[in-house]
Short mmCIF file of C-alpha atoms in Angstrom, two decimals:
data_model
loop_
_atom_site.label_atom_id
_atom_site.label_comp_id
_atom_site.label_asym_id
_atom_site.label_seq_id
_atom_site.Cartn_x
_atom_site.Cartn_y
_atom_site.Cartn_z
CA MET L 10 0.33 0.01 0.28
CA SER L 11 1.10 3.67 -1.23
CA ASP L 12 1.79 6.55 1.68
CA SER L 13 -0.89 7.95 0.01
CA GLN L 14 -3.51 5.45 0.19
CA PHE L 15 -2.63 4.88 3.36
CA GLU L 16 -3.36 8.64 4.71
CA SER L 17 -6.10 8.23 2.88
CA ILE L 18 -8.07 5.02 4.78
CA ILE L 19 -6.81 6.45 8.15
CA SER L 20 -8.31 9.77 7.15
CA GLN L 21 -11.03 8.34 6.11
CA ILE L 22 -12.02 6.49 8.98
CA ILE L 23 -11.23 9.38 11.14
CA SER L 24 -13.46 11.91 9.08
CA ASP L 25 -16.20 8.91 10.04
CA THR L 26 -15.52 9.29 14.45
CA PRO L 27 -17.90 10.33 16.58
CA SER L 28 -16.94 13.66 18.00
CA GLY L 29 -17.00 12.10 21.75
CA GLU L 30 -14.48 8.77 20.58
CA ILE L 31 -11.82 10.29 18.75
CA LYS L 32 -9.30 8.63 21.40
CA GLN L 33 -10.62 5.38 21.60
CA VAL L 34 -10.19 5.30 17.71
CA TYR L 35 -6.85 6.57 17.93
CA GLU L 36 -5.71 3.18 20.36
CA ASP L 37 -7.56 0.62 18.46
CA LEU L 38 -6.08 1.74 14.64
CA ILE L 39 -2.87 2.88 16.45
CA THR L 40 -3.62 -1.67 17.71
CA ILE L 41 -4.39 -2.60 13.91
CA ALA L 42 -1.81 0.03 12.02
CA GLY L 43 0.87 0.05 14.69
CA GLU L 44 3.05 2.33 16.56
CA ASN L 45 4.70 4.10 12.34
CA SER L 46 0.91 5.43 12.27
CA LYS L 47 0.56 7.84 14.89
CA GLU L 48 1.84 11.02 13.02
CA THR L 49 -0.69 10.06 10.33
CA VAL L 50 -2.74 9.35 12.62
CA LEU L 51 -2.47 12.83 14.71
CA ASP L 52 -2.10 14.12 11.09
CA ALA L 53 -6.03 13.39 11.08
CA ILE L 54 -6.90 14.39 13.63
CA GLU L 55 -6.10 17.76 13.38
CA GLN L 56 -7.91 18.01 9.93
CA TYR L 57 -11.02 16.72 11.47
CA ASN L 58 -10.46 19.02 14.68
CA ILE L 59 -10.74 22.26 12.31
CA LYS L 60 -13.13 20.83 10.22
CA ASN L 61 -15.77 20.14 13.09
CA LEU L 62 -15.03 22.69 15.04
CA ILE L 63 -13.39 20.97 18.35
CA PRO L 64 -13.43 23.45 20.82
CA ILE L 65 -9.92 22.79 23.18
CA GLU L 66 -8.84 24.02 27.06
CA VAL L 67 -6.88 27.12 26.31
CA ASP L 68 -5.90 27.33 29.83
CA GLY L 69 -9.07 26.91 31.50
CA LYS L 70 -11.00 28.15 28.51
CA SER L 71 -13.29 27.20 25.57
CA VAL L 72 -11.86 27.71 22.43
CA VAL L 73 -13.41 26.66 19.09
CA LEU L 74 -10.75 25.23 16.53
CA SER L 75 -11.58 26.06 13.09
CA ARG L 76 -9.41 26.98 9.61
CA TYR L 77 -10.16 30.81 10.81
CA ASN L 78 -8.68 31.28 14.02
CA ARG L 79 -4.96 29.53 12.63
CA GLU L 80 -1.91 30.69 11.95
CA GLY L 81 0.59 28.46 10.41
CA SER L 82 1.09 25.63 12.69
CA LYS L 83 -0.86 27.82 16.27
CA PHE L 84 -3.36 28.92 16.02
CA PHE L 85 -5.02 32.02 18.21
CA ASP L 86 -7.84 33.48 19.83
CA PRO L 87 -8.89 37.02 19.57
CA ALA L 88 -11.02 37.39 22.37
CA SER L 89 -8.19 37.01 24.45
CA SER L 90 -5.52 37.61 22.43
CA ILE L 91 -4.15 34.78 22.69
CA SER L 92 -2.39 32.24 20.46
CA PHE L 93 -1.33 29.00 21.24
CA ASN L 94 -0.38 25.56 19.97
CA VAL L 95 -2.71 22.68 19.96
CA ASP L 96 -2.32 19.05 21.23
CA HIS L 97 -5.28 17.79 19.12
CA LEU L 98 -5.92 14.40 21.08
CA ASN L 99 -5.99 15.82 24.23
CA ARG L 100 -7.85 18.88 22.97
CA GLU L 101 -5.35 21.23 25.30
CA GLY L 102 -3.76 24.74 24.15
CA PHE L 103 -0.39 25.03 25.23
CA ASP L 104 2.75 27.92 24.53
CA ILE L 105 -0.34 29.93 25.13
CA GLN L 106 2.30 33.41 24.22
CA PRO L 107 0.39 37.01 23.81
CA PHE L 108 -1.11 37.73 19.79
CA GLN L 109 -2.56 41.13 19.25
CA SER L 110 -2.61 40.67 15.10
CA THR L 111 -6.13 39.63 15.27
CA GLN L 112 -7.97 41.48 18.24
CA LEU L 113 -12.19 41.94 18.03
CA ASN L 114 -13.47 45.66 17.78
CA GLN L 115 -16.43 47.01 19.89
CA VAL L 116 -18.86 46.18 17.91
CA GLN L 117 -17.61 42.42 17.72
CA GLU L 118 -17.26 41.63 21.11
CA ASP L 119 -20.89 43.12 21.69
CA LEU L 120 -22.20 40.81 19.09
CA LEU L 121 -20.46 38.18 21.09
CA LYS L 122 -21.70 38.97 24.18
CA ASN L 123 -25.20 38.45 22.60
CA LEU L 124 -24.13 34.90 20.78
CA GLN L 125 -23.29 33.66 24.18
CA LYS L 126 -25.89 35.36 26.12
CA TYR L 127 -28.17 33.15 23.80
CA ALA L 128 -26.53 30.02 23.47
CA GLU L 129 -25.95 29.65 27.21
CA LYS L 130 -30.23 29.30 26.72
CA ASN L 131 -30.98 27.55 24.27
CA PHE L 132 -27.44 24.70 24.28
CA PRO L 133 -27.41 23.03 27.82
CA GLY L 134 -24.15 20.87 26.49
CA TYR L 135 -20.69 21.56 26.70
CA LEU L 136 -20.67 24.54 25.09
CA THR L 137 -18.43 27.14 23.38
CA THR L 138 -19.29 30.20 20.67
CA SER L 139 -16.66 32.67 18.80
CA ILE L 140 -17.08 34.86 16.57
CA TYR L 141 -13.62 35.14 14.56
CA PRO L 142 -12.77 38.22 11.92
CA ILE L 143 -11.54 36.62 8.38
CA PRO L 144 -7.46 38.47 8.23
CA GLU L 145 -8.63 39.62 3.98
CA GLU L 146 -12.26 41.02 4.26
CA SER L 147 -12.95 43.16 6.70
CA ASN L 148 -16.15 43.00 6.94
CA LYS L 149 -17.10 39.42 7.43
CA ILE L 150 -16.93 37.32 10.44
CA VAL L 151 -17.95 34.05 11.51
CA LEU L 152 -19.61 33.09 14.39
CA SER L 153 -19.58 29.22 15.44
CA ILE L 154 -22.23 27.57 18.37
CA VAL L 155 -20.31 24.15 19.23
CA SER L 156 -22.56 21.89 22.20
CA MET L 157 -21.46 19.12 23.00
CA LYS L 158 -22.99 16.26 25.41
CA TYR L 159 -20.40 12.81 25.77
CA ASN L 160 -21.92 9.77 28.31
CA PRO L 161 -19.13 7.07 27.19
CA SER L 162 -20.70 5.31 30.04
CA ASN L 163 -23.89 4.89 28.86
CA PHE L 164 -22.21 4.40 25.31
CA TRP L 165 -23.69 7.51 23.77
CA ASN L 166 -22.54 11.08 22.84
CA GLY L 167 -24.44 13.86 20.92
CA HIS L 168 -22.50 17.07 18.72
CA TRP L 169 -24.09 20.59 17.26
CA ARG L 170 -22.33 22.47 15.33
CA SER L 171 -23.51 25.52 13.56
CA GLU L 172 -21.60 28.09 11.14
CA TYR L 173 -22.19 31.67 10.15
CA ILE L 174 -20.28 34.17 8.20
CA PHE L 175 -22.45 37.34 8.55
CA ASP L 176 -21.24 39.81 5.63
CA SER L 177 -21.93 43.29 7.07
CA ASN L 178 -21.49 45.57 3.99
CA PHE L 179 -24.09 43.12 1.96
CA ASN L 180 -26.16 42.62 5.28
CA LYS L 181 -26.24 38.34 4.01
CA LEU L 182 -25.44 35.64 6.70
CA LYS L 183 -25.02 32.69 5.16
CA GLY L 184 -24.53 29.56 7.35
CA SER L 185 -25.28 25.50 7.96
CA ILE L 186 -26.31 23.50 11.51
CA ASP L 187 -24.56 20.06 11.67
CA VAL L 188 -26.12 17.78 14.01
CA GLN L 189 -25.07 14.30 14.87
CA VAL L 190 -25.92 11.53 17.59
CA HIS L 191 -24.17 8.58 18.82
CA TYR L 192 -25.64 4.90 20.88
CA TYR L 193 -23.71 2.51 20.38
CA GLU L 194 -25.22 0.87 23.78
CA ASP L 195 -25.50 -3.12 21.93
CA GLY L 196 -25.24 -1.77 18.29
CA ASN L 197 -23.89 1.27 16.97
CA VAL L 198 -26.37 3.58 16.09
CA SER L 199 -26.12 6.72 13.95
CA PHE L 200 -28.62 10.02 13.59
CA LYS L 201 -27.45 12.88 11.46
CA SER L 202 -28.89 15.67 10.47
CA SER L 203 -27.69 19.09 8.56
CA GLU L 204 -29.48 22.34 6.80
CA THR L 205 -27.41 24.98 5.21
CA PHE L 206 -28.92 28.85 5.43
CA ASP L 207 -27.95 31.85 2.91
CA LEU L 208 -30.24 34.58 3.63
CA ASP L 209 -30.24 38.28 2.14
CA ASP L 210 -31.75 41.97 4.37
CA ILE L 211 -29.85 40.84 7.87
CA THR L 212 -30.73 43.06 10.41
CA ASP L 213 -30.51 41.41 13.68
CA VAL L 214 -27.69 38.36 13.30
CA ILE L 215 -28.25 36.58 16.33
CA LYS L 216 -32.13 37.21 16.28
CA THR L 217 -31.68 35.45 12.82
CA ILE L 218 -29.73 32.83 13.70
CA ALA L 219 -31.50 32.24 17.53
CA VAL L 220 -34.59 32.10 14.83
CA LYS L 221 -33.58 29.74 12.24
CA GLU L 222 -31.99 27.31 14.97
CA LYS L 223 -35.56 26.97 16.52
CA GLU L 224 -36.76 26.15 13.54
CA PHE L 225 -34.61 23.50 12.68
CA GLU L 226 -35.07 21.85 16.08
CA GLU L 227 -38.71 22.03 15.39
CA ASN L 228 -38.25 20.26 12.48
CA LEU L 229 -36.88 17.48 14.16
CA ASP L 230 -38.63 17.31 16.72
CA THR L 231 -41.19 16.00 13.86
CA SER L 232 -39.34 14.48 11.41
CA PHE L 233 -38.82 12.39 14.07
CA SER L 234 -42.89 11.45 14.65
CA GLN L 235 -42.90 11.46 10.78
CA LEU L 236 -40.16 8.65 10.57
CA ASN L 237 -41.39 6.46 13.14
CA GLU L 238 -44.97 6.60 11.64
CA THR L 239 -44.78 5.96 8.47
CA GLN L 240 -41.45 4.81 6.97
CA PHE L 241 -40.21 2.50 9.99
CA LYS L 242 -44.00 1.39 10.53
CA SER L 243 -44.29 1.00 6.76
CA LEU L 244 -41.24 -1.56 7.34
CA ARG L 245 -42.27 -3.98 9.89
CA ARG L 246 -45.50 -4.29 11.43
CA ARG L 247 -45.64 -4.28 15.46
CA LEU L 248 -48.16 -7.26 15.05
CA PRO L 249 -49.58 -9.46 11.98
CA ILE L 250 -52.88 -8.01 9.90
CA THR L 251 -55.17 -10.14 11.84
CA ARG L 252 -54.04 -9.39 15.38
CA SER L 253 -52.88 -11.75 16.66
CA ARG L 254 -49.90 -14.16 16.78
CA VAL L 255 -48.59 -16.64 14.62
CA ASN L 256 -50.03 -20.14 14.40
CA TRP L 257 -46.82 -22.16 13.69
CA GLY L 258 -46.72 -25.81 12.89
CA LYS L 259 -49.00 -27.90 10.33
CA ALA L 260 -51.66 -25.61 9.26
CA ILE L 261 -49.48 -22.61 8.82
CA GLY L 262 -49.75 -23.21 5.21
CA THR L 263 -53.68 -21.96 5.84
CA TYR L 264 -52.91 -18.71 5.81
CA ARG L 265 -51.57 -19.08 2.16
CA LEU L 266 -54.58 -20.47 1.92
CA GLY L 267 -56.64 -17.48 3.53
CA LYS L 268 -54.86 -15.06 1.39
CA ASP L 269 -54.78 -16.85 -2.16
CA ALA L 270 -58.98 -17.39 -1.50
CA ALA L 271 -59.22 -13.42 -0.65
CA GLN L 272 -57.94 -12.34 -3.65
CA GLY L 273 -59.84 -14.79 -5.52
CA LYS L 274 -56.92 -17.68 -6.51
CA MET K 17 1.15 -7.63 17.66
CA SER K 18 -0.99 -10.49 17.40
CA THR K 19 -4.31 -10.81 16.25
CA GLU K 20 -6.00 -11.25 17.84
CA GLN K 21 -5.99 -8.04 19.74
CA ALA K 22 -6.29 -6.27 15.87
CA TYR K 23 -9.43 -7.98 15.68
CA ASP K 24 -10.75 -6.62 19.11
CA ALA K 25 -9.90 -3.25 17.87
CA ALA K 26 -11.16 -3.07 14.44
CA LEU K 27 -14.58 -4.55 16.07
CA ASP K 28 -14.05 -2.06 18.36
CA LEU K 29 -14.00 0.67 15.57
CA LEU K 30 -16.67 -0.89 13.27
CA ARG K 31 -19.12 0.16 16.61
CA ARG K 32 -18.09 3.40 16.60
CA LEU K 33 -17.84 4.77 12.64
CA ASP K 34 -20.75 5.75 10.65
CA PRO K 35 -22.92 3.30 10.15
CA ARG K 36 -23.89 4.07 6.78
CA LYS K 37 -20.64 3.02 5.82
CA LEU K 38 -20.04 0.06 7.20
CA LYS K 39 -18.71 -2.19 4.46
CA GLU K 40 -16.16 0.27 3.32
CA HIS K 41 -14.98 0.19 6.76
CA VAL K 42 -14.44 -3.38 6.86
CA GLN K 43 -12.53 -2.68 3.28
CA ASN K 44 -10.85 0.30 4.79
CA LEU K 45 -9.89 -2.35 7.40
CA ILE K 46 -8.86 -5.16 5.37
CA GLN K 47 -6.60 -3.20 3.82
CA LEU K 48 -4.89 -1.93 6.88
CA GLU K 49 -4.61 -5.71 7.93
CA PRO K 50 -5.22 -8.12 5.35
CA SER K 51 -4.66 -11.24 8.22
CA LEU K 52 -8.13 -9.85 9.34
CA ALA K 53 -9.53 -10.43 6.56
CA GLU K 54 -11.48 -13.78 7.36
CA ASP K 55 -12.61 -12.64 10.71
CA LEU K 56 -14.41 -9.68 9.83
CA LEU K 57 -16.13 -10.88 6.92
CA SER K 58 -17.68 -14.19 8.04
CA SER K 59 -18.63 -11.62 11.51
CA VAL K 60 -20.15 -8.03 10.65
CA ASP K 61 -22.79 -8.73 9.62
CA THR K 62 -23.57 -6.44 6.29
CA PRO K 63 -27.01 -5.57 4.72
CA LEU K 64 -27.91 -8.52 3.12
CA ILE K 65 -27.99 -8.65 -0.73
CA VAL K 66 -30.60 -10.27 -3.20
CA LYS K 67 -29.99 -12.49 -5.83
CA ARG K 68 -32.36 -14.42 -8.33
CA ASP K 69 -32.61 -17.89 -9.30
CA PRO K 70 -33.13 -18.86 -12.44
CA LYS K 71 -34.14 -22.28 -11.27
CA ALA K 72 -36.86 -21.02 -9.79
CA SER K 73 -38.53 -18.71 -11.62
CA GLN K 74 -36.28 -15.36 -10.88
CA ARG K 75 -37.65 -15.83 -6.92
CA GLU K 76 -35.23 -13.78 -5.37
CA TYR K 77 -33.22 -15.07 -2.60
CA LEU K 78 -30.94 -13.13 0.42
CA CYS K 79 -27.28 -14.06 -0.05
CA CYS K 80 -24.77 -13.81 2.68
CA ASP K 81 -22.01 -15.46 3.40
CA TYR K 82 -23.45 -18.18 5.38
CA ASN K 83 -25.00 -19.86 2.02
CA ARG K 84 -21.56 -18.13 -0.17
CA ASP K 85 -19.49 -20.30 -1.82
CA ILE K 86 -16.49 -18.69 -3.55
CA ASP K 87 -18.43 -15.78 -5.24
CA SER K 88 -21.59 -17.29 -6.50
CA HIS K 89 -24.58 -17.82 -3.67
CA ARG K 90 -27.00 -20.86 -2.98
CA SER K 91 -30.36 -20.27 -3.02
CA PRO K 92 -32.92 -21.28 -0.87
CA TRP K 93 -35.97 -22.63 -2.86
CA SER K 94 -33.67 -24.84 -6.25
CA ASN K 95 -30.66 -26.28 -3.18
CA GLU K 96 -28.45 -24.61 -5.74
CA TYR K 97 -25.87 -21.30 -6.32
CA PHE K 98 -25.13 -19.15 -8.46
CA PRO K 99 -23.88 -17.75 -10.33
CA GLU K 100 -23.34 -21.20 -11.03
CA LEU K 101 -20.18 -23.20 -9.99
CA SER K 102 -18.65 -25.50 -12.12
CA ALA K 103 -18.89 -29.63 -11.73
CA GLU K 104 -15.57 -29.12 -10.30
CA ASP K 105 -16.44 -26.77 -7.30
CA VAL K 106 -20.38 -28.35 -6.84
CA GLN K 107 -18.76 -31.11 -6.14
CA GLU K 108 -16.45 -29.44 -2.58
CA SER K 109 -19.85 -26.62 -2.35
CA PRO K 110 -21.67 -27.21 1.11
CA PHE K 111 -24.91 -28.34 0.97
CA PRO K 112 -27.04 -29.95 3.73
CA SER K 113 -27.71 -33.42 4.43
CA LYS K 114 -30.63 -34.46 3.00
CA ASN K 115 -32.37 -34.60 6.30
CA LEU K 116 -31.78 -31.35 6.58
CA ARG K 117 -32.18 -29.91 2.82
CA GLN K 118 -35.70 -31.41 4.20
CA LEU K 119 -35.91 -28.96 7.09
CA GLU K 120 -34.47 -26.09 5.62
CA ILE K 121 -37.28 -26.65 2.76
CA LEU K 122 -40.57 -26.84 5.76
CA ALA K 123 -38.02 -23.74 6.99
CA ASN K 124 -38.48 -21.52 4.39
CA ASP K 125 -42.05 -22.07 3.29
CA SER K 126 -42.81 -21.54 7.22
CA PHE K 127 -40.74 -18.17 7.34
CA ASP K 128 -41.82 -17.19 4.16
CA ILE K 129 -45.60 -17.02 5.29
CA TYR K 130 -44.07 -15.00 8.46
CA ARG K 131 -42.65 -12.56 6.10
CA ASP K 132 -45.46 -12.06 4.50
CA LEU K 133 -47.56 -11.27 7.59
CA TYR K 134 -45.22 -8.87 9.04
CA TYR K 135 -43.97 -7.29 6.15
CA GLU K 136 -46.29 -7.75 3.84
CA GLY K 137 -43.28 -7.70 1.59
CA GLY K 138 -39.28 -7.98 0.79
CA VAL K 139 -37.37 -11.48 1.06
CA SER K 140 -36.97 -14.44 3.17
CA SER K 141 -34.40 -16.93 3.04
CA VAL K 142 -33.54 -19.80 5.36
CA TYR K 143 -29.82 -21.48 5.47
CA LEU K 144 -29.19 -24.52 7.11
CA TRP K 145 -25.82 -26.69 7.93
CA GLU K 146 -24.74 -30.08 9.52
CA LEU K 147 -22.73 -28.41 13.95
CA ASP K 148 -20.52 -31.60 13.45
CA ASP K 149 -19.58 -34.49 11.32
CA GLU K 150 -21.44 -37.20 13.28
CA GLU K 151 -24.01 -39.13 11.12
CA LEU K 152 -26.15 -39.48 14.18
CA SER K 153 -26.60 -36.47 15.49
CA ASP K 154 -29.25 -33.62 15.02
CA ASP K 155 -28.14 -30.96 15.51
CA PHE K 156 -27.27 -28.46 13.54
CA ALA K 157 -26.71 -24.18 13.26
CA GLY K 158 -28.90 -22.45 10.58
CA VAL K 159 -29.29 -18.79 10.01
CA VAL K 160 -33.39 -16.90 9.31
CA LEU K 161 -32.69 -13.95 7.22
CA PHE K 162 -35.49 -10.50 6.06
CA LYS K 163 -35.11 -7.77 3.88
CA ASN K 164 -37.92 -5.25 3.52
CA GLY K 165 -36.98 -1.36 1.94
CA ASP K 166 -38.84 0.88 -0.46
CA LYS K 167 -37.24 1.96 -3.78
CA THR K 168 -35.13 4.98 -1.14
CA SER K 169 -32.76 4.09 1.34
CA ASN K 170 -35.73 2.93 4.02
CA ALA K 171 -35.05 -0.87 4.86
CA TRP K 172 -34.89 -3.46 7.09
CA ASP K 173 -32.92 -6.78 6.71
CA SER K 174 -32.43 -9.26 9.71
CA ILE K 175 -30.33 -12.05 10.15
CA HIS K 176 -30.77 -14.72 12.80
CA VAL K 177 -27.58 -17.27 13.06
CA LEU K 178 -29.43 -19.63 14.83
CA GLU K 179 -27.47 -23.50 16.39
CA ALA K 180 -30.22 -25.73 17.61
CA VAL K 181 -28.46 -28.44 20.04
CA ARG K 182 -29.99 -31.63 21.53
CA GLU K 183 -30.18 -33.30 25.04
CA GLY K 184 -33.08 -35.82 24.88
CA THR K 185 -36.40 -35.14 24.52
CA ASP K 186 -35.24 -31.46 24.57
CA VAL K 187 -33.41 -28.93 21.81
CA THR K 188 -31.52 -25.80 23.36
CA TYR K 189 -31.77 -23.33 20.79
CA ARG K 190 -28.82 -20.17 21.06
CA ILE K 191 -29.96 -17.39 18.57
CA THR K 192 -28.05 -14.20 17.51
CA THR K 193 -30.57 -11.50 16.54
CA THR K 194 -29.22 -8.46 14.73
CA VAL K 195 -31.25 -5.98 12.72
CA ILE K 196 -29.67 -2.82 10.64
CA LEU K 197 -32.10 -0.75 10.23
CA HIS K 198 -32.10 2.52 8.05
CA LEU K 199 -34.13 5.04 7.96
CA ASP K 200 -33.77 8.86 5.53
CA ASN K 201 -36.39 11.11 5.17
CA GLY K 202 -34.89 12.46 2.46
CA LYS K 203 -34.60 16.06 4.38
CA GLN K 204 -30.50 15.75 5.37
CA MET K 205 -31.77 13.40 7.96
CA THR K 206 -30.85 9.97 8.25
CA LEU K 207 -31.17 7.57 11.33
CA SER K 208 -28.57 4.03 10.67
CA GLY K 209 -27.91 1.74 12.14
CA ASN K 210 -27.86 -1.83 13.84
CA LEU K 211 -28.90 -3.58 17.59
CA SER K 212 -27.44 -6.94 18.17
CA ARG K 213 -28.84 -9.14 20.98
CA GLN K 214 -29.00 -12.99 22.40
CA THR K 215 -31.16 -15.46 22.58
CA GLU K 216 -31.28 -18.97 24.48
CA LYS K 217 -34.48 -21.36 25.13
CA THR K 218 -34.67 -24.94 25.68
CA LEU K 219 -37.69 -26.56 24.12
CA ALA K 220 -39.15 -30.15 23.62
CA VAL K 221 -38.52 -31.66 20.07
CA PRO K 222 -39.74 -35.51 20.28
CA PRO K 223 -36.48 -37.97 19.03
CA SER K 224 -36.86 -39.41 15.94
CA SER K 225 -36.80 -42.54 17.12
CA SER K 226 -40.73 -42.42 19.09
CA THR K 227 -41.99 -40.45 16.16
CA SER K 228 -41.90 -39.54 12.14
CA VAL K 229 -38.67 -37.09 11.00
CA GLU K 230 -41.58 -34.57 9.12
CA GLN K 231 -42.91 -34.42 13.27
CA VAL K 232 -39.80 -33.68 13.97
CA HIS K 233 -39.36 -31.34 11.69
CA VAL K 234 -42.77 -29.57 12.55
CA ALA K 235 -41.73 -29.18 16.24
CA HIS K 236 -38.55 -27.78 15.18
CA ILE K 237 -40.01 -24.87 13.04
CA THR K 238 -42.72 -24.56 15.57
CA ASN K 239 -40.45 -23.73 18.07
CA LEU K 240 -37.43 -21.62 16.40
CA GLY K 241 -40.62 -19.88 14.42
CA THR K 242 -41.86 -18.62 17.89
CA ILE K 243 -38.29 -17.69 19.73
CA ILE K 244 -38.11 -15.52 16.66
CA GLU K 245 -40.92 -14.11 16.26
CA ASP K 246 -40.68 -13.34 20.40
CA VAL K 247 -37.23 -11.49 19.25
CA GLU K 248 -38.64 -9.79 16.38
CA SER K 249 -41.01 -8.19 18.68
CA GLN K 250 -38.60 -7.28 21.45
CA MET K 251 -35.96 -5.76 18.47
CA ARG K 252 -38.09 -3.71 17.19
CA THR K 253 -39.77 -2.48 20.48
CA MET K 254 -35.46 -1.97 21.40
CA LEU K 255 -35.99 -0.24 18.01
CA GLU K 256 -37.97 2.54 18.15
CA SER K 257 -37.40 2.90 21.36
CA VAL K 258 -33.21 3.85 20.49
CA TYR K 259 -33.84 5.30 17.20
CA PHE K 260 -37.02 7.54 17.93
CA GLU K 261 -36.98 8.30 21.77
CA LYS K 262 -32.70 7.99 23.39
CA THR K 263 -31.20 9.49 20.41
CA ARG K 264 -34.46 12.77 20.41
CA ASP K 265 -33.29 12.84 23.72
CA ILE K 266 -29.33 13.07 22.81
CA PHE K 267 -30.29 15.25 20.57
CA HIS K 268 -32.21 17.67 23.07
CA HIS K 269 -28.57 17.44 25.65
CA THR K 270 -26.87 19.69 22.82
CA ARG K 271 -30.19 21.64 21.40
CA ASN K 272 -33.26 22.44 23.65
CA SER K 273 -35.04 25.65 22.65
CA THR K 274 -37.10 25.12 25.49
CA SER K 275 -34.89 23.69 28.55
CA GLY K 276 -36.26 27.74 30.37
CA ASN K 277 -39.05 26.98 29.98
CA GLU K 278 -38.87 23.89 32.12
CA GLU K 279 -36.80 25.63 34.59
CA MET K 280 -39.75 27.50 35.32
CA SER K 281 -42.10 25.14 35.24
CA SER K 282 -40.52 23.21 37.87
CA ASP K 283 -39.88 26.25 39.87
CA VAL K 284 -43.54 26.81 39.40
CA HIS K 285 -43.50 22.99 40.57
CA GLN K 286 -42.10 23.74 43.79
CA GLU K 287 -44.48 26.25 44.28
CA LEU K 288 -48.06 24.27 44.00
CA MET K 289 -46.28 21.27 45.84
CA LYS K 290 -45.76 24.26 48.80
CA GLY K 291 -49.30 25.60 47.72
CA LEU K 292 -50.20 22.05 48.35
CA GLN K 293 -48.63 20.52 51.55
CA SER K 294 -49.45 24.16 53.10
CA LEU K 295 -53.58 23.01 52.79
#
């Protein structure tokens, strides 16, 4: 197997991992592919963390990783004016240094406060919010909300992430919500849902996000019921149409006779 | 590194990675460690493949590792492998004994009626094989399969791997059931995965010395049918609760716009309780 094939397989496996189980998957991969594969697996985890907006602990504070707060091999947090290196497996920042080159202005700071206020009321998980200015486009900022709940002792975890780009010149808001739930007691059940938005004429960014996310949540609740009532029910009945259990044994053939008679065969 | 450790790690991985891509990940793991191939392919349940039997009016049958030989699968209807194997290969291919084939025919017929009653569509297949080489023993093993789905990606696959071991007039049935269920609402929402459970039950089957072979067969199918019907009912309830209640609950642990209201209502509740207690 070539190096690029190997990297591609590792990256496919890591990118399909629920966010609460990265460490176990890392251990499993090292057991299967050997210590030599460590670097490749860690590289894939770094890509994963950035793509999935994984929050890490820096000096007691939680910071979202994304491609918008990355500079070289380091990451930074404009809200607290620091930069740091990241241990991507353990989700920790280290080598913390002051960082001034990207900072939030007053408007952005106020927006972040409002985003936090909204998020605290609506996201009961382990919550991290962020606002990052986009370096080359001074009219654009990236807002994100990440809420996670990991419960390995009961074999489940859940992950919400939403990310929006707000363009203040044109009052446009573009974004997406991605949610994932994994339940793995006596099996492996995965729930996924996502939605993307492209909205114009935004007057209040946080309010718009709040409305869209509430709609998303309500639609999901409806979809759960609909999937149960329609798709699931049509795959297998709870009981036969006769409303009684099958009469096994020699006489089972009479069901077929009955059906043929009903169809006039 | 021992293969056993790698195998355990591989099974752990498959329990964690996206179940919708189970087949791809089995292949990925085999590429990483080729010695895993045989164990993984024979122990990991993946969605069943449907083939048609050209010698039974193109009737559909289900395929898995248990009815596979080389790249062909034995049909329960004609008892032949398709695509057809060379005469040389067929001599080496596994077939149930004449007596077990009679039981297999009865099983297929009975579970086909069961399938029609519960699934109102889909395909079923039963495959049986001898458990050991002893001629005298009437122990056997087998697999009972059901598949139902619509034109979109909604699908139910049940796989019951069973073992029937006799002791006197009793037979102990050990069954490992896996149901693979994929649901998709076509609007960017998917619920997919599998749940498993094991069942063991000991029931009476008259010994073939005291009764006709046919009656022994009917007793086996009555026992197996009753157990599998029970297990599938329990699994359906379990799937319903995990897919539609548990995952929704977990989702609301990350996002809940009514949590503020709930706190309020629990305050109201406490005040109400205080009010009642002071009465």
